[in-house]
Coordinates of C-alpha atoms and ligand atoms in Angstrom, one line a residue:
X1 CA 137.9 71.8 96.2
X2 CA 141.4 73.4 96.0
X3 CA 141.0 77.1 95.5
X4 CA 144.5 78.2 94.8
X5 CA 143.8 81.6 93.3
X6 CA 143.4 84.8 95.4
X7 CA 143.2 88.2 93.8
X8 CA 145.2 91.0 95.4
X9 CA 143.7 94.5 96.1
X10 CA 146.0 96.0 93.5
X11 CA 145.0 93.6 90.8
X12 CA 141.3 94.4 91.4
X13 CA 142.0 98.1 91.2
X14 CA 144.0 97.7 88.0
X15 CA 141.3 95.5 86.5
X16 CA 138.5 98.0 87.1
X17 CA 140.7 101.0 86.1
X18 CA 140.9 99.4 82.6
X19 CA 137.5 97.6 82.5
X20 CA 135.1 100.6 81.8
X21 CA 135.1 100.3 78.0
X22 CA 134.5 96.5 78.3
X23 CA 131.8 97.0 80.9
X24 CA 130.0 99.6 78.8
X25 CA 130.2 97.5 75.7
X26 CA 129.1 94.2 77.2
X27 CA 126.6 95.1 80.0
X28 CA 125.9 98.9 80.1
X29 CA 126.2 100.6 83.5
X30 CA 125.2 97.9 86.0
X31 CA 128.3 95.8 86.8
X32 CA 126.3 92.8 88.1
X33 CA 124.3 89.8 86.8
X34 CA 120.7 90.3 85.8
X35 CA 117.7 88.5 87.2
X36 CA 115.4 86.8 84.7
X37 CA 112.1 85.5 86.1
X38 CA 111.8 82.5 83.7
X39 CA 113.4 81.1 80.6
X40 CA 110.7 83.0 78.5
X41 CA 111.3 86.3 80.3
X42 CA 112.1 88.8 77.4
X43 CA 113.9 91.3 79.6
X44 CA 117.1 92.9 78.2
X45 CA 120.3 92.9 80.2
X46 CA 119.6 96.5 81.4
X47 CA 116.1 95.5 82.6
X48 CA 117.3 92.3 84.3
X49 CA 120.2 94.0 86.0
X50 CA 118.0 96.9 87.2
X51 CA 115.5 94.3 88.5
X52 CA 118.2 92.7 90.6
X53 CA 119.1 96.1 92.0
X54 CA 115.4 96.7 92.8
X55 CA 115.1 93.3 94.6
X56 CA 118.1 94.2 96.7
X57 CA 117.0 97.8 97.4
X58 CA 113.6 96.4 98.5
X59 CA 115.3 94.3 101.1
X60 CA 117.4 97.1 102.6
X61 CA 114.6 98.4 104.8
X62 CA 115.8 102.0 104.2
X63 CA 113.0 104.5 104.9
X64 CA 112.9 108.2 104.2
X65 CA 116.0 110.0 105.5
X66 CA 118.0 106.8 105.8
X67 CA 121.8 106.7 105.1
X68 CA 123.0 103.9 102.8
X69 CA 126.5 102.7 102.0
X70 CA 127.0 101.3 98.6
X71 CA 130.0 99.1 99.1
X72 CA 131.7 98.6 95.8
X73 CA 129.6 101.0 93.8
X74 CA 130.9 100.4 90.2
X75 CA 129.8 103.0 87.8
X76 CA 127.2 104.4 90.3
X77 CA 124.1 103.2 88.5
X78 CA 122.6 101.2 91.4
X79 CA 123.2 104.1 93.9
X80 CA 121.6 106.6 91.5
X81 CA 118.6 104.2 91.0
X82 CA 118.3 103.8 94.8
X83 CA 118.3 107.5 95.3
X84 CA 115.6 108.0 92.6
X85 CA 113.4 105.3 94.2
X86 CA 113.7 106.5 97.8
X87 CA 114.4 109.6 99.8
X88 CA 117.7 108.4 101.1
X89 CA 121.3 109.6 101.2
X90 CA 123.8 107.2 99.5
X91 CA 127.6 107.1 99.9
X92 CA 129.2 104.9 97.3
X93 CA 132.8 103.6 97.7
X94 CA 135.1 101.6 95.4
X95 CA 138.9 101.1 95.2
X96 CA 139.1 102.2 91.6
X97 CA 139.4 105.9 91.1
X98 CA 138.3 105.6 87.5
X99 CA 135.0 104.1 88.6
X100 CA 134.5 106.7 91.3
X101 CA 135.0 109.5 88.6
X102 CA 132.4 107.8 86.4
X103 CA 130.0 107.3 89.3
X104 CA 130.2 111.0 90.3
X105 CA 129.5 111.9 86.7
X106 CA 126.4 109.6 86.7
X107 CA 125.1 111.3 89.9
X108 CA 125.6 114.7 88.4
X109 CA 123.9 113.7 85.1
X110 CA 120.9 112.3 87.1
X111 CA 120.7 115.4 89.2
X112 CA 121.1 113.6 92.5
X113 CA 124.6 114.7 93.6
X114 CA 123.1 116.5 96.6
X115 CA 122.1 113.1 98.0
X116 CA 124.5 110.7 96.4
X117 CA 128.3 111.0 96.9
X118 CA 131.2 108.7 95.9
X119 CA 134.7 108.3 97.2
X120 CA 137.7 106.0 96.9
X121 CA 137.8 103.7 99.9
X122 CA 138.7 100.1 100.7
X123 CA 136.1 97.8 102.3
X124 CA 138.8 96.4 104.5
X125 CA 139.2 99.7 106.3
X126 CA 136.2 102.0 105.8
X127 CA 136.8 105.7 106.6
X128 CA 133.5 106.0 108.5
X129 CA 132.5 106.3 112.1
X130 CA 130.9 103.4 114.0
X131 CA 127.1 103.1 113.4
X132 CA 127.0 105.6 110.6
X133 CA 124.7 103.8 108.1
X134 CA 121.1 102.5 108.3
X135 CA 121.9 100.0 105.5
X136 CA 124.7 98.6 103.3
X137 CA 124.2 97.5 99.7
X138 CA 126.9 95.3 98.3
X139 CA 126.0 94.2 94.8
X140 CA 128.6 91.7 93.5
X141 CA 131.5 93.5 95.1
X142 CA 132.4 91.3 98.1
X143 CA 133.2 88.7 95.4
X144 CA 136.6 90.3 94.9
X145 CA 137.5 90.4 98.6
X146 CA 139.5 87.7 100.2
X147 CA 139.5 88.7 103.9
X148 CA 135.8 88.2 104.5
X149 CA 135.9 88.2 108.4
X150 CA 137.5 91.6 108.2
X151 CA 135.0 92.9 105.5
X152 CA 132.0 91.8 107.5
X153 CA 133.6 93.2 110.7
X154 CA 133.8 96.6 109.0
X155 CA 130.2 96.3 107.6
X156 CA 128.9 95.5 111.1
X157 CA 130.9 98.3 112.7
X158 CA 129.6 101.0 110.3
X159 CA 126.0 99.7 110.5
X160 CA 123.6 101.0 113.1
X161 CA 122.1 98.3 115.4
X162 CA 119.2 96.6 113.5
X163 CA 120.7 97.8 110.2
X164 CA 120.9 95.5 107.2
X165 CA 123.4 94.4 104.6
X166 CA 122.0 93.1 101.3
X167 CA 124.6 91.5 99.1
X168 CA 125.2 89.2 96.2
X169 CA 128.2 86.9 96.0
X170 CA 129.3 83.8 94.1
X171 CA 129.3 80.6 96.1
X172 CA 129.6 76.8 95.7
X173 CA 126.3 75.0 96.1
X174 CA 128.2 71.9 97.2
X175 CA 131.9 71.1 97.2
X176 CA 133.1 71.1 93.6
X177 CA 135.3 68.3 92.2
X178 CA 137.1 67.5 89.0
X179 CA 136.0 69.3 85.9
X180 CA 133.5 71.6 87.7
X181 CA 136.3 72.7 90.1
X182 CA 138.6 73.5 87.2
X183 CA 135.9 75.5 85.4
X184 CA 135.1 77.6 88.5
X185 CA 138.8 78.2 89.2
X186 CA 139.2 79.5 85.7
X187 CA 136.2 81.8 86.2
X188 CA 137.6 83.1 89.5
X189 CA 140.9 84.0 87.8
X190 CA 139.1 85.7 84.9
X191 CA 136.8 87.7 87.1
X192 CA 139.2 88.2 90.0
X193 CA 137.0 86.5 92.5
X194 CA 138.0 85.3 96.0
X195 CA 137.5 81.8 97.3
X196 CA 133.9 80.5 97.1
X197 CA 132.1 79.6 100.3
X198 CA 129.6 76.8 100.9
X199 CA 126.0 77.7 102.1
X200 CA 126.9 76.5 105.6
X201 CA 129.9 78.8 105.8
X202 CA 127.8 82.0 105.8
X203 CA 126.0 82.0 109.2
X204 CA 129.1 81.5 111.3
X205 CA 131.1 84.1 109.3
X206 CA 128.3 86.6 109.8
X207 CA 127.8 85.7 113.5
X208 CA 131.5 86.3 114.3
X209 CA 131.0 89.9 112.9
X210 CA 127.9 90.5 115.0
X211 CA 125.5 90.0 112.1
X212 CA 122.8 87.3 111.6
X213 CA 121.5 85.9 108.4
X214 CA 118.0 86.9 107.5
X215 CA 117.6 85.4 104.1
X216 CA 119.7 83.1 101.9
X217 CA 118.3 83.1 98.3
X218 CA 120.0 81.0 95.7
X219 CA 119.3 82.9 92.4
X220 CA 121.8 81.0 90.2
X221 CA 119.0 79.8 87.8
X222 CA 117.6 83.3 87.4
X223 CA 121.0 84.9 86.7
X224 CA 122.8 82.4 84.4
X225 CA 121.2 84.0 81.3
X226 CA 123.6 86.9 81.8
X227 CA 126.5 84.8 80.7
X228 CA 124.8 83.9 77.5
X229 CA 123.9 87.5 76.8
X230 CA 127.5 88.5 77.4
X231 CA 128.8 85.9 75.0
X232 CA 126.3 87.1 72.3
X233 CA 127.5 90.7 72.9
X234 CA 131.1 89.7 72.5
X235 CA 130.3 88.0 69.2
X236 CA 128.6 91.2 68.0
X237 CA 131.7 93.3 68.6
X238 CA 134.6 90.8 68.7
X239 CA 136.8 93.0 66.5
X240 CA 136.6 96.1 68.8
X241 CA 137.1 94.0 71.9
X242 CA 140.1 92.2 70.5
X243 CA 141.6 95.6 69.6
X244 CA 141.1 96.7 73.2
X245 CA 142.0 93.6 75.1
X246 CA 143.7 91.2 72.7
X247 CA 142.6 88.1 70.9
X248 CA 143.6 85.6 73.6
X249 CA 141.8 87.5 76.4
X250 CA 138.5 87.6 74.3
X251 CA 138.9 83.9 73.5
X252 CA 139.4 83.0 77.1
X253 CA 136.5 85.1 78.2
X254 CA 134.1 83.4 75.9
X255 CA 135.3 79.8 76.6
X256 CA 135.2 80.3 80.4
X257 CA 131.6 81.7 80.2
X258 CA 130.5 78.8 78.0
X259 CA 132.0 76.3 80.4
X260 CA 130.1 78.0 83.3
X261 CA 126.9 77.9 81.4
X262 CA 127.3 74.2 80.7
X263 CA 127.6 73.3 84.4
X264 CA 125.4 76.0 86.0
X265 CA 128.3 77.1 88.2
X266 CA 129.4 79.1 90.1
X267 CA 126.3 79.6 92.2
X268 CA 125.0 83.1 92.8
X269 CA 123.5 84.1 96.1
X270 CA 121.4 87.0 97.3
X271 CA 122.0 87.3 101.0
X272 CA 120.5 89.6 103.6
X273 CA 121.9 89.9 107.1
X274 CA 121.2 92.2 110.1
X275 CA 123.3 93.7 112.8
X276 CA 122.0 92.6 116.2
X277 CA 119.9 95.2 117.9
X278 CA 121.3 96.6 121.1
X279 CA 120.2 94.3 123.9
X280 CA 119.2 95.9 127.2
X281 CA 121.9 95.8 129.8
X282 CA 121.5 94.2 133.3
X283 CA 118.9 95.9 135.3
Ligands
SAH1 N1 127.9 97.2 92.8 C1 128.2 97.7 91.5 C2 129.7 97.3 91.0 C3 130.0 95.8 91.1 S1 131.6 95.6 90.4 C4 127.2 97.3 90.5 O1 126.5 96.4 90.8 O2 127.1 97.9 89.4 C5 132.6 95.4 91.8 C6 132.9 96.7 92.6 O3 133.6 96.4 93.8 C7 133.8 97.7 91.9 O4 133.3 99.0 92.0 C8 135.1 97.6 92.6 O5 135.9 98.8 92.6 C9 134.6 97.3 94.0 N2 135.6 96.7 94.9 C10 136.4 95.6 94.7 N3 137.2 95.4 95.8 C11 136.9 96.4 96.7 C12 137.3 96.8 98.0 N4 138.3 96.1 98.6 N5 136.8 97.8 98.6 C13 135.8 98.6 98.0 N6 135.4 98.3 96.8 C14 135.9 97.2 96.1

């Protein structure tokens, strides 16, 4: 599959600086796909997106007093939810200062600002000491990053030995051809996503960074409903969205999401990896 498109850091910043009204209208405060347990699952978008957050938090292995980095924290909802569920300290980072402002507001409103802080920072060069976090949560944020060896290198550097990263990312279940490749390329452009990896690409990428894959969970089937819910939400407020983002943008949005639903692509992956524990030196 030829994947010509690569978003730049500045494009991703500009996208999120302007996306808050759209995010709030279409999905609420979680900027990630939801997890529906079955086609009959009656969960709302809020419930399904919170469920995915909880599934990821459960995999972090972050006990009382742990420090967690929320890499690409969005509007701060997952970090606040994590801090409410466990006695941990959370540092959220994102490249968009608009999102960071909103996330700080969310922590204040929830009364958890003493344990949850947010700052502007780039995953490519994190402003933290080596081994400063017990766990890293990266919900649908690495999707925007194009230099993955460097990102995982930074994650591994700031993680303590034995610490985990739990992330979600789009991927290609198998090499895409023809129409499917075109649909996914259009989706990547619309959502500013980097190139999609194949399942076998992850273990070596992680290994090079000093991480090893603990779990590879393909949750495409459980998350696809999100696209349908978004299309329905667009239809409910098409006029307001067209005023904000233009007729053409809204049209493209709906048609790209419909195309993705028709072919069940791109794939969506929940991945857990662990930084190697310190091995004993020679005796
Ligand atoms: N994890 C959040 C937000 C996901 S949206 C949630 O689930 O609600 C993607 C997030 O990744 C945004 O906050 C965006 O600012 C952030 N992001 C994108 N590129 C980044 C980079 N290079 N470094 C840090 N954050 C980045």
